[in-house]
PDB file of C-alpha atoms in Angstrom:
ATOM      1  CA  UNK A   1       8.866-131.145 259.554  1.00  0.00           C
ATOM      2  CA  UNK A   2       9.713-127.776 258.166  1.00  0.00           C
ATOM      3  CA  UNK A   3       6.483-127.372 256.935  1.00  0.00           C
ATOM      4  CA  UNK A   4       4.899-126.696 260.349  1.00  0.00           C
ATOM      5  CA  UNK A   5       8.078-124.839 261.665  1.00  0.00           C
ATOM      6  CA  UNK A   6       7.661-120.843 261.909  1.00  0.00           C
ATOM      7  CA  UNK A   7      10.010-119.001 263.889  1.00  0.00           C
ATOM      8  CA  UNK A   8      12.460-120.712 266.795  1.00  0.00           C
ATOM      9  CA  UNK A   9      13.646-124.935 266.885  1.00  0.00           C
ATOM     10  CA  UNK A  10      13.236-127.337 270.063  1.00  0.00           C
ATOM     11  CA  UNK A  11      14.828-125.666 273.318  1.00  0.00           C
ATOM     12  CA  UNK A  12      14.574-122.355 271.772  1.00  0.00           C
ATOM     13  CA  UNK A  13      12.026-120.572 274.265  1.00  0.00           C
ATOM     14  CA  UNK A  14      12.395-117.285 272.046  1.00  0.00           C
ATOM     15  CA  UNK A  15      10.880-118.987 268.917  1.00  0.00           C
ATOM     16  CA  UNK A  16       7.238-119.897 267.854  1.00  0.00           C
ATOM     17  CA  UNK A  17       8.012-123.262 268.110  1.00  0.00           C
ATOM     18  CA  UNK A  18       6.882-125.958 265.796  1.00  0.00           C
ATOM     19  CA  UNK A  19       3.644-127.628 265.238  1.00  0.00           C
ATOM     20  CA  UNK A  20       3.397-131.380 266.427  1.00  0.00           C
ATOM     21  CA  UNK A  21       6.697-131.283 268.247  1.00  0.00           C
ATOM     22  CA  UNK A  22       6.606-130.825 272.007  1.00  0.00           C
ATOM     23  CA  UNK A  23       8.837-127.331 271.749  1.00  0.00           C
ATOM     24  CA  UNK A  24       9.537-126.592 275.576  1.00  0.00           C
ATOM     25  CA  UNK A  25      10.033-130.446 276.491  1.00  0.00           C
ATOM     26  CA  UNK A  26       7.288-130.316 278.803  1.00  0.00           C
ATOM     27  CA  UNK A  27       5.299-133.660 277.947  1.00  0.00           C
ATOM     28  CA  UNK A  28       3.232-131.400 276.330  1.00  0.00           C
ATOM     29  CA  UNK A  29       2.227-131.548 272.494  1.00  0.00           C
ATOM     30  CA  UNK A  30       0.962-128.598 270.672  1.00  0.00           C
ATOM     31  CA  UNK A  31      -0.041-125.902 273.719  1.00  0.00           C
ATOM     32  CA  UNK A  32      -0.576-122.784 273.150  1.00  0.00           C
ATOM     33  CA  UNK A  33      -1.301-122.938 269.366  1.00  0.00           C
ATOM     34  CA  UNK A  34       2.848-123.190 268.275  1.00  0.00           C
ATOM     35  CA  UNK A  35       2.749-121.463 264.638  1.00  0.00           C
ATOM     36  CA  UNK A  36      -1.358-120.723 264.442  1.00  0.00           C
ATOM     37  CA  UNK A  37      -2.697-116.995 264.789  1.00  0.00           C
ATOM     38  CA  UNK A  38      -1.409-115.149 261.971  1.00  0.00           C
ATOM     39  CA  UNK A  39      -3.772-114.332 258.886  1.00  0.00           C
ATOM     40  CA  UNK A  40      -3.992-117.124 256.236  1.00  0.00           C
ATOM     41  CA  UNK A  41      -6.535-117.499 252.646  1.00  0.00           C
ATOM     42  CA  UNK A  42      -9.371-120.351 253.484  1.00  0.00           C
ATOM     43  CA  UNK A  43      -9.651-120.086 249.535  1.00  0.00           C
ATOM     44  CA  UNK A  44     -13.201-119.199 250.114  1.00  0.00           C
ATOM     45  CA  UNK A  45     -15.054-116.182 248.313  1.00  0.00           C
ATOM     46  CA  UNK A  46     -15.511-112.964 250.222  1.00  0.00           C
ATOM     47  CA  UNK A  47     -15.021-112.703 253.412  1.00  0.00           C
ATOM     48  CA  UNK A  48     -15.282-116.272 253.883  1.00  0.00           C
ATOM     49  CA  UNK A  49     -12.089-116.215 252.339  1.00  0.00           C
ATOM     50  CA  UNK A  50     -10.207-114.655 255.703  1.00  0.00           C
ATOM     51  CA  UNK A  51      -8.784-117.013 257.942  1.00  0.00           C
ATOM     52  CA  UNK A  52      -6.397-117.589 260.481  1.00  0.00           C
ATOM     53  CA  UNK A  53      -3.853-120.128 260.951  1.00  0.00           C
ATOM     54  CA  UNK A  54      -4.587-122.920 263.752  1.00  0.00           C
ATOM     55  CA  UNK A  55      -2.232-125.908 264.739  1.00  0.00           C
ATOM     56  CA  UNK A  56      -4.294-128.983 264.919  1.00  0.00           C
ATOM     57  CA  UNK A  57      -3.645-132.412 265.433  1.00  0.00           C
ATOM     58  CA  UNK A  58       0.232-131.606 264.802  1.00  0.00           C
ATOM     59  CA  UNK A  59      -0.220-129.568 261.865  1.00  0.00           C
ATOM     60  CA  UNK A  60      -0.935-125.955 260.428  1.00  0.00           C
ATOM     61  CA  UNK A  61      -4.315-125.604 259.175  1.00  0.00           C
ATOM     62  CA  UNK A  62      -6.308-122.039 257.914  1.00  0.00           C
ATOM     63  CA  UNK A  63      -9.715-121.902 259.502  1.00  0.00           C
ATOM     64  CA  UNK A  64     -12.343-119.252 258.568  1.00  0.00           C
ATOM     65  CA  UNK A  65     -12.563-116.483 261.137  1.00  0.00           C
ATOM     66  CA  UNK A  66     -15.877-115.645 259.455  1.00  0.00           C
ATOM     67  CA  UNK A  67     -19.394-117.689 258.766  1.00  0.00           C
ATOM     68  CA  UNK A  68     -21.371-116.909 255.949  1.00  0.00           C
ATOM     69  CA  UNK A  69     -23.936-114.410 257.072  1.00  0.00           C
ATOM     70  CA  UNK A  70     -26.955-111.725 255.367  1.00  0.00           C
ATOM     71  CA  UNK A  71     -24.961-108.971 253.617  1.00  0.00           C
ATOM     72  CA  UNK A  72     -24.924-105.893 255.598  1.00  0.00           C
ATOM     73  CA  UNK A  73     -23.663-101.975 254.118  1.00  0.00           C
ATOM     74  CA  UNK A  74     -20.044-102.326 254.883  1.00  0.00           C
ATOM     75  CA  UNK A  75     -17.979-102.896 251.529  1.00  0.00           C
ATOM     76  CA  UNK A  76     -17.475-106.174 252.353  1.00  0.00           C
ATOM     77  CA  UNK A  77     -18.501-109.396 250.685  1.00  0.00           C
ATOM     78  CA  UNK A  78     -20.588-110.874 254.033  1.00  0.00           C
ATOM     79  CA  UNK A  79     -22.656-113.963 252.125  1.00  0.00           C
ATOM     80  CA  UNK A  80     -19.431-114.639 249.924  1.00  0.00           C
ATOM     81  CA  UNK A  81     -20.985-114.844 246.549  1.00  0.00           C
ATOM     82  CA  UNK A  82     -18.327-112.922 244.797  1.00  0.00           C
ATOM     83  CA  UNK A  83     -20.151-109.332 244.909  1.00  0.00           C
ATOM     84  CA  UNK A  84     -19.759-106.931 248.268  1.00  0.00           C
ATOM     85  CA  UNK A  85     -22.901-104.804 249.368  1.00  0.00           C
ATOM     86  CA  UNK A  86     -25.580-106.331 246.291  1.00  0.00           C
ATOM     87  CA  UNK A  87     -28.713-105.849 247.227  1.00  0.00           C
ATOM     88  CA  UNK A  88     -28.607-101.977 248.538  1.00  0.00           C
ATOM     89  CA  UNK A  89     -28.470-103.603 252.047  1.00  0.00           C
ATOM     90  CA  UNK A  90     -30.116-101.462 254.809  1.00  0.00           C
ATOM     91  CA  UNK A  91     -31.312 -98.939 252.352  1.00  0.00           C
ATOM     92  CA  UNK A  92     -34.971 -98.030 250.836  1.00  0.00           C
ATOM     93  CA  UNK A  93     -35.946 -96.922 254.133  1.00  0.00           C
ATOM     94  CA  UNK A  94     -37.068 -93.600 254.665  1.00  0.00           C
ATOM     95  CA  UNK A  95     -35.141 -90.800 255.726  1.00  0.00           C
ATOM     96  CA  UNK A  96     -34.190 -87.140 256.746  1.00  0.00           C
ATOM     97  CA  UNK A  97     -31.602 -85.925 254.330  1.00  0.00           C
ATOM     98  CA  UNK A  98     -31.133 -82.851 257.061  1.00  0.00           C
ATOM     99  CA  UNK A  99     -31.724 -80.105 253.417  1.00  0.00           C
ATOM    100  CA  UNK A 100     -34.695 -78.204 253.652  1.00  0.00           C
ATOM    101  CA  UNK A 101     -38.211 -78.226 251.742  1.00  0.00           C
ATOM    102  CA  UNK A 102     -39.154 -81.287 249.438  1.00  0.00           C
ATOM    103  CA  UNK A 103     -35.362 -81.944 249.515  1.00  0.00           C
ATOM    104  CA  UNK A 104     -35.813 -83.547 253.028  1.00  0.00           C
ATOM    105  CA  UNK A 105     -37.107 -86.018 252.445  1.00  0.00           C
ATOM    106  CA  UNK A 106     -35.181 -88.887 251.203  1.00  0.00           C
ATOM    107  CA  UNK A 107     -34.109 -92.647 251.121  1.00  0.00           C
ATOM    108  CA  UNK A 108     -31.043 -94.857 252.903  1.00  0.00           C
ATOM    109  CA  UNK A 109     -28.696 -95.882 250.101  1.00  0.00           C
ATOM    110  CA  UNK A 110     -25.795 -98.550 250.023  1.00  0.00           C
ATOM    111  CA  UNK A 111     -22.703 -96.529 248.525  1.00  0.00           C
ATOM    112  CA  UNK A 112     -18.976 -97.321 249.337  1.00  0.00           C
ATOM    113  CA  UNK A 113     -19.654 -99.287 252.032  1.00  0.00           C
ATOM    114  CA  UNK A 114     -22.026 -96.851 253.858  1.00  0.00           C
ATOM    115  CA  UNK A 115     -25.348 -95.904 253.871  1.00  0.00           C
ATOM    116  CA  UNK A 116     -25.973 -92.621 252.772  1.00  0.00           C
ATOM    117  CA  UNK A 117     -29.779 -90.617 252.683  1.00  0.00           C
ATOM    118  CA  UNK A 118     -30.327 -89.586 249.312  1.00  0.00           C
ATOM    119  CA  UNK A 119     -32.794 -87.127 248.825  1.00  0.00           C
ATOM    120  CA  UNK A 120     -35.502 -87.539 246.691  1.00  0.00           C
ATOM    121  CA  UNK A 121     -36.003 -84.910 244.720  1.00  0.00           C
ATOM    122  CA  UNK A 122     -33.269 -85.526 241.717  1.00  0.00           C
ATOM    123  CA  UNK A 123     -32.931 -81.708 240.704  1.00  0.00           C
ATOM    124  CA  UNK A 124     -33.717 -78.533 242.836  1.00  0.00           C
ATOM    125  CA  UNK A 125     -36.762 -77.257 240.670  1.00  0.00           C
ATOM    126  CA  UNK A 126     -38.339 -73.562 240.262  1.00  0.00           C
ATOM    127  CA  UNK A 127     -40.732 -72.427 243.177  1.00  0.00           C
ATOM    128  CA  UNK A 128     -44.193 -73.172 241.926  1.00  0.00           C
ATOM    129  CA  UNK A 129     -47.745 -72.576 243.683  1.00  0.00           C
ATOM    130  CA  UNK A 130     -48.688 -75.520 245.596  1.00  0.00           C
ATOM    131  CA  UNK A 131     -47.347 -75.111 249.146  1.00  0.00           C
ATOM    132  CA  UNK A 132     -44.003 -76.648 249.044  1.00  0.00           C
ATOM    133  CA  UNK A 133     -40.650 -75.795 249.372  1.00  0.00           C
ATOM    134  CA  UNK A 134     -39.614 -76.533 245.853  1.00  0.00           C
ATOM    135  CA  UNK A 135     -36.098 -74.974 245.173  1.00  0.00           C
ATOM    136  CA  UNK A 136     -35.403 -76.195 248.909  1.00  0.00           C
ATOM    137  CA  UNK A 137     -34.980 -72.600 250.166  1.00  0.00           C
ATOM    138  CA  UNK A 138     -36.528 -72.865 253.222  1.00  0.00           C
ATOM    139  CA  UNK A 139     -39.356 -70.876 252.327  1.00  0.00           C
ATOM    140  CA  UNK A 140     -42.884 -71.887 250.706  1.00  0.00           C
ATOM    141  CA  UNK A 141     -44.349 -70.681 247.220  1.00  0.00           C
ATOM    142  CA  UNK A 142     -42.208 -67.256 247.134  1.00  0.00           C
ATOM    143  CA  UNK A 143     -40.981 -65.506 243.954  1.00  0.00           C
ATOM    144  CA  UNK A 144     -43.268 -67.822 241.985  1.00  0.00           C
ATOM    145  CA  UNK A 145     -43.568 -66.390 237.783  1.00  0.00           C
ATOM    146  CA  UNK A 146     -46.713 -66.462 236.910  1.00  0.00           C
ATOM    147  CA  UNK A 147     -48.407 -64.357 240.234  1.00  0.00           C
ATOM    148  CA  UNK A 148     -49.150 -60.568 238.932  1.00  0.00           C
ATOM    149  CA  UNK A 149     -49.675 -61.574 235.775  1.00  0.00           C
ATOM    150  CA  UNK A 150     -52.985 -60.637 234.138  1.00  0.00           C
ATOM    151  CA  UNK A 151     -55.620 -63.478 234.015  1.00  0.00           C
ATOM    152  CA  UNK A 152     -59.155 -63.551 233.279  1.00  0.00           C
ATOM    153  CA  UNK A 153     -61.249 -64.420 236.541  1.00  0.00           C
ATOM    154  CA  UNK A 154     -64.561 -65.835 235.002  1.00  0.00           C
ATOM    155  CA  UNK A 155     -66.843 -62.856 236.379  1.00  0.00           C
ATOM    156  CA  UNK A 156     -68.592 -60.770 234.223  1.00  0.00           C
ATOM    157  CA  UNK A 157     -68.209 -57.307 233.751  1.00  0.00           C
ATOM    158  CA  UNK A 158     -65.252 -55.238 235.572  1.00  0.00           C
ATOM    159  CA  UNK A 159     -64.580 -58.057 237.663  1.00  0.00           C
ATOM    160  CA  UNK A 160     -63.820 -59.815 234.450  1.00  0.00           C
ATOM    161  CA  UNK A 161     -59.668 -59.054 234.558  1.00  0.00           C
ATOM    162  CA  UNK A 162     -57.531 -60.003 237.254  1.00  0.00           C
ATOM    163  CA  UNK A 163     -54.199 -61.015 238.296  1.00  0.00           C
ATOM    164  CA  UNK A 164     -52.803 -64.039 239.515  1.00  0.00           C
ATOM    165  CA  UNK A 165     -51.884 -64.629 242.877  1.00  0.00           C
ATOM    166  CA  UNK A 166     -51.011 -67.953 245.151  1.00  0.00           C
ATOM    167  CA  UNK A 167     -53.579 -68.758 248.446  1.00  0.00           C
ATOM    168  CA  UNK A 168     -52.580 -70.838 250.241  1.00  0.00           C
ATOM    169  CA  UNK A 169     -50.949 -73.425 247.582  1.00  0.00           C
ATOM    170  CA  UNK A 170     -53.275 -72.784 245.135  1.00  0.00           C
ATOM    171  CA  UNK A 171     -53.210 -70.328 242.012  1.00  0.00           C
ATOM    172  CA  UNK A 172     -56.109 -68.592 241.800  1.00  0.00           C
ATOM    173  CA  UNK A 173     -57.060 -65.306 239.908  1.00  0.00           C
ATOM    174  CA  UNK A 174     -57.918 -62.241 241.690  1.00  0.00           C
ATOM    175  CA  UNK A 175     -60.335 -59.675 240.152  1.00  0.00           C
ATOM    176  CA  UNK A 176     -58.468 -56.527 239.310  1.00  0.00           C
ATOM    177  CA  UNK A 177     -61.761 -54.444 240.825  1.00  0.00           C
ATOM    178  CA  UNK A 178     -64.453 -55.336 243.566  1.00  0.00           C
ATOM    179  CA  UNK A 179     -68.246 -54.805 242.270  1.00  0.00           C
ATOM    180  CA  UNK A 180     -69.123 -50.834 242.066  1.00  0.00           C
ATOM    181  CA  UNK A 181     -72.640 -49.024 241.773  1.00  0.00           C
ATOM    182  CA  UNK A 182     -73.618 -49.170 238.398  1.00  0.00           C
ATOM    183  CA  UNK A 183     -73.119 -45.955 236.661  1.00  0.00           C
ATOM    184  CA  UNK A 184     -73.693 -44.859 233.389  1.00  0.00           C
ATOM    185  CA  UNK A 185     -70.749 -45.665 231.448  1.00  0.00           C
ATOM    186  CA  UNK A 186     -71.934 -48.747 228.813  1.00  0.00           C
ATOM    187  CA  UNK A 187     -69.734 -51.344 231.756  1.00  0.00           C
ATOM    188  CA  UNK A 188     -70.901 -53.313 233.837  1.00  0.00           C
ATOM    189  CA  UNK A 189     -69.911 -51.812 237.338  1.00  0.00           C
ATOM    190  CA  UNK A 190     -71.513 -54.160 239.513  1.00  0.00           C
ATOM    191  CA  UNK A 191     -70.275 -57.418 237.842  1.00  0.00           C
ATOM    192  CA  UNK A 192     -73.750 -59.130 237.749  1.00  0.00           C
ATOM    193  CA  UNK A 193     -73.750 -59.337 234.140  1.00  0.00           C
ATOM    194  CA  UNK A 194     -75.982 -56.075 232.781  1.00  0.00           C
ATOM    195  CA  UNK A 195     -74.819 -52.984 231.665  1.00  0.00           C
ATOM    196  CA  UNK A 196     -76.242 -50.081 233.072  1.00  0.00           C
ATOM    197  CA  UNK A 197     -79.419 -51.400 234.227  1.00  0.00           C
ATOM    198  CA  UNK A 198     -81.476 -49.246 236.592  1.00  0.00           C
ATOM    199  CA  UNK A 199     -80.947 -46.230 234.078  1.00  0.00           C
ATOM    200  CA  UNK A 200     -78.231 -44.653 235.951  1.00  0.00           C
ATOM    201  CA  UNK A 201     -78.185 -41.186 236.229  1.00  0.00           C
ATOM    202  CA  UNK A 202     -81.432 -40.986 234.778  1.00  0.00           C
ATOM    203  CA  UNK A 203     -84.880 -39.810 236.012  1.00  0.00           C
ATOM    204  CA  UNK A 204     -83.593 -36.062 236.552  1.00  0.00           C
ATOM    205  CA  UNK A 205     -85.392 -33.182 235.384  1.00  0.00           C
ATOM    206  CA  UNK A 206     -83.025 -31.323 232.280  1.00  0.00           C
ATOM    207  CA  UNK A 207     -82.552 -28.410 229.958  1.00  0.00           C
ATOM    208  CA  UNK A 208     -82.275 -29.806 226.152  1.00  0.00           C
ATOM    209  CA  UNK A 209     -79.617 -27.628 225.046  1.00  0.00           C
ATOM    210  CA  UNK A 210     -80.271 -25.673 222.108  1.00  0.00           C
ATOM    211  CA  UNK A 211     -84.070 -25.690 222.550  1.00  0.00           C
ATOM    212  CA  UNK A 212     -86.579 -22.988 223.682  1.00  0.00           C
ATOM    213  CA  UNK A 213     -89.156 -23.148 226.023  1.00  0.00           C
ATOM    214  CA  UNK A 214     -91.207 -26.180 226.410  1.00  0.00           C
ATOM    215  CA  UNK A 215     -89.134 -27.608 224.210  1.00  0.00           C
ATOM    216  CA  UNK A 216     -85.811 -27.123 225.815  1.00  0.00           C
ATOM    217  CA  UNK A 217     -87.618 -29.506 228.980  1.00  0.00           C
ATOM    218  CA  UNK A 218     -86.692 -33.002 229.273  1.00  0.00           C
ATOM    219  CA  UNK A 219     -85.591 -35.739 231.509  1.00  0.00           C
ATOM    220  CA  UNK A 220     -82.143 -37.148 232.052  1.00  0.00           C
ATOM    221  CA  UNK A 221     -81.560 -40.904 230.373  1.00  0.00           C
ATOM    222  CA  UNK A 222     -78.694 -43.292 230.332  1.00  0.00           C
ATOM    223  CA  UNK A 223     -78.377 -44.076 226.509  1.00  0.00           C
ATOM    224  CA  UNK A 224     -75.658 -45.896 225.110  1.00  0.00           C
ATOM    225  CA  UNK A 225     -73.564 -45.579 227.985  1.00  0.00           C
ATOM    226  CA  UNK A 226     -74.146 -41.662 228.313  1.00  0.00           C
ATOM    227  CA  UNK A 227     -76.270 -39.343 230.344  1.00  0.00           C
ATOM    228  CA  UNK A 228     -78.632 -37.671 228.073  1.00  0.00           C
ATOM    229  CA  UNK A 229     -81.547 -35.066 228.503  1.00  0.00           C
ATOM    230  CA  UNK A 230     -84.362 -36.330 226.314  1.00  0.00           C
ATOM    231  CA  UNK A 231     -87.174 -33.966 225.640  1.00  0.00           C
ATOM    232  CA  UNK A 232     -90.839 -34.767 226.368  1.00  0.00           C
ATOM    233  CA  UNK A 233     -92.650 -31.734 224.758  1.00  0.00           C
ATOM    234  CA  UNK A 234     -93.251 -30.808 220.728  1.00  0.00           C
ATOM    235  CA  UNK A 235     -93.430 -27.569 219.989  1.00  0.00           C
ATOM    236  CA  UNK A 236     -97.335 -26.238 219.966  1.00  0.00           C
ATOM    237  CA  UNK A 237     -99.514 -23.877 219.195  1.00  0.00           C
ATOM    238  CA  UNK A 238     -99.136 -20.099 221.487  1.00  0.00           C
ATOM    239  CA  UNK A 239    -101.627 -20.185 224.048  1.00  0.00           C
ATOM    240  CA  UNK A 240    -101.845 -17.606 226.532  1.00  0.00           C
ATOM    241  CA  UNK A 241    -100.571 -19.245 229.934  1.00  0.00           C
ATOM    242  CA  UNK A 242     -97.522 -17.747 230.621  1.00  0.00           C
ATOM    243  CA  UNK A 243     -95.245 -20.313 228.676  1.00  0.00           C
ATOM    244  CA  UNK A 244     -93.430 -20.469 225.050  1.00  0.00           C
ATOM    245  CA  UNK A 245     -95.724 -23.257 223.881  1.00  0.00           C
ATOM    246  CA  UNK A 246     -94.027 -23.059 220.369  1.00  0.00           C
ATOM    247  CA  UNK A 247     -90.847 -23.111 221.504  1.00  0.00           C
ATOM    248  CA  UNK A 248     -89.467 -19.724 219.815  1.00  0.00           C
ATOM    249  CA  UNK A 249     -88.420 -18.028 223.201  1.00  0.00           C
ATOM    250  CA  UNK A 250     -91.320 -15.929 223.293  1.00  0.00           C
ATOM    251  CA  UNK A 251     -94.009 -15.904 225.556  1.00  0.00           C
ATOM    252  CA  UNK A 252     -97.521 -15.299 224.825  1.00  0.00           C
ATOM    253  CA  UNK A 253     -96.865 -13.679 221.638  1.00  0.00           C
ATOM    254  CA  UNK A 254     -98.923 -13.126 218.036  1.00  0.00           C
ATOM    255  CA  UNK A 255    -102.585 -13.815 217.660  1.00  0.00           C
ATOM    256  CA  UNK A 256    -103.403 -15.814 221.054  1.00  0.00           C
ATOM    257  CA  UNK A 257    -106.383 -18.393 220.203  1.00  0.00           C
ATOM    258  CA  UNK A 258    -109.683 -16.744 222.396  1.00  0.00           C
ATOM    259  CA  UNK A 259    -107.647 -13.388 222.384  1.00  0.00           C
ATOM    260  CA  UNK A 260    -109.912 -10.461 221.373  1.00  0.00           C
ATOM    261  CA  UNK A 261    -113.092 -12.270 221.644  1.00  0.00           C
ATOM    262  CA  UNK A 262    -116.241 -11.091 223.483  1.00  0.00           C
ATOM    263  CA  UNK A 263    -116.257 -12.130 227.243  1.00  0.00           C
TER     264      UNK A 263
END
C-alpha cells in the first residue's frame, strides 16, 4: 500500500519502513511507529489543528498533539475557536510599569503574544499641586504655574493679598504680610478688620502750626489716616497770668481786666 509507505521498502533497514507491513521480518507488525512522528493538519481550528502522524492498526493516522485548553497570552489559538489571545488573557491585573510617579502604576496587557504592563496614565500631564508625580519626573509638585502668583487670601486688611504657594499637596494662598501694629496710615495693619483703631499716634501733646500762644496748643490725633495736632484752646480775652490768652504772641499786653484798680 503506497499510501502508508514513507521512506525505505521490506528488507531495507535504512528506510522508514511501511505501515502495516512487518518491515524488518521480525514477526513483528507495526513497532516502533514505521512512518508516524512527523507533523501532520488534524483539520481542527487553532492549535487543535497541530498534529502528528501515528501508525495505527496498519495505517497512518494524524492525532492532535494538543487538547483544547483556557487561552493563555502566547499568540496562539489555545481553546481553538478561530481567534488567538481573545479575552486579554492574564492581563487586568495590577502592575509596576518600572517609570516613575503616577506613571507606575499600571495594568498587565495581552499584546503580540505577551503580556506587557501598561501604565495607566495615557499622557504625561503638567505638574500640578496635589502631591503626585504628575509629568513622571521623579519629583513631587515642582515647577507648578500658578505658585507666586498673586491671590487674594480672605483676611482683611494687609493680610488681604497674597501669593500662591503648594503645602503639602494643597494650593493654598499665603498672605503677602504678617499682622503689624496698627499705625496711622488709613490700613488696616493688624488685619483684624479696623482701620486705625486705638488712635495711633495720637494722645501727644503738639504745637498747631501757624498759631500763637494758647492757641498754637493741641493734642496729636489720627484723622483720616494722618497724624494731626488738633487745638483745644480759642483765643480769649488778655488776662494777666503770664500767657498769650488771645493768641497774638504777646503776653500780658493792653488794658489787663483788674489792672489799675485799687487793692
Amino acid at each position: 500500500d503506497e499510501r502508508n509507505r514513507v521512506g525505505g521498502g521490506p528488507g531495507d533497514p535504512g528506510g522508514g519502513g511501511l505501515c502495516g507491513v512487518d518491515n524488518n521480518c521480525d514477526g513483528n507488525v507495526d513497532e516502533r511507529n514505521p512512518g508516524g512522528g512527523g507533523p501532520c493538519d488534524t483539520g481542527g481550528v487553532g492549535q487543535c489543528g497541530v498534529g502528528v502522524l501515528n501508525c495505527t492498526d496498519g495505517a497512518l493516522t494524524c492525532g492532535p498533539v494538543f487538547a483544547q485548553q483556557a487561552e493563555v497570552c502566547d499568540g496562539l489559538d489555545n481553546d481553538c475557536d478561530g481567534t488567538a489571545d481573545e479575552g486579554n488573557p492574564g492581563g487586568n491585573v495590577d502592575c509596576d510599569t518600572g517609570e516613575q510617579g503616577i506613571c507606575a502604576s499600571g495594568t498587565l496587557n495581552c499584546e503580540g503574544g505577551n503580556l506587557r504592563c501598561v501604565r495607566n496614565a495615557n499622557d504625561l500631564q503638567p505638574e500640578s499641586c496635589d502631591g503626585l508625580d504628575n509629568d513622571c519626573d521623579g519629583r513631587v509638585d515642582e515647577n507648578i504655574a500658578i505658585v507666586g502668583r498673586p491671590c487674594e487670601t480672605g483676611n482683611p486688611g494687609a493680610c488681604q493679598t497674597g501669593v500662591f504657594a503648594c503645602n503639602a499637596g494643597t494650593q493654598v494662598c499665603v498672605p503677602d504680610h504678617a499682622p503689624l501694629p496698627e499705625i496711622c496710615n488709613a490700613l488696616d495693619d493688624d488685619c483684624d478688620g479696623s482701620t486705625d483703631e486705638g488712635n495711633p499716634g495720637g494722645d501727644n501733646f503738639c504745637q498747631i502750626p501757624g498759631r500763637l500762644g494758647k492757641c498754637g496748643s493741641g493734642l496729636s490725633a489720627c484723622v483720616d489716616g494722618r497724624v494731626q495736632c488738633i487745638g483745644e484752646n480759642d483765643p480769649q480775652p488778655e488776662f494777666c497770668d503770664g500767657f498769650d490768652n488771645d493768641c497774638d504772641g504777646q503776653l500780658d499786653e493792653g488794658q489787663l481786666a483788674g489792672v489799675g484798680d485799687d487793692c
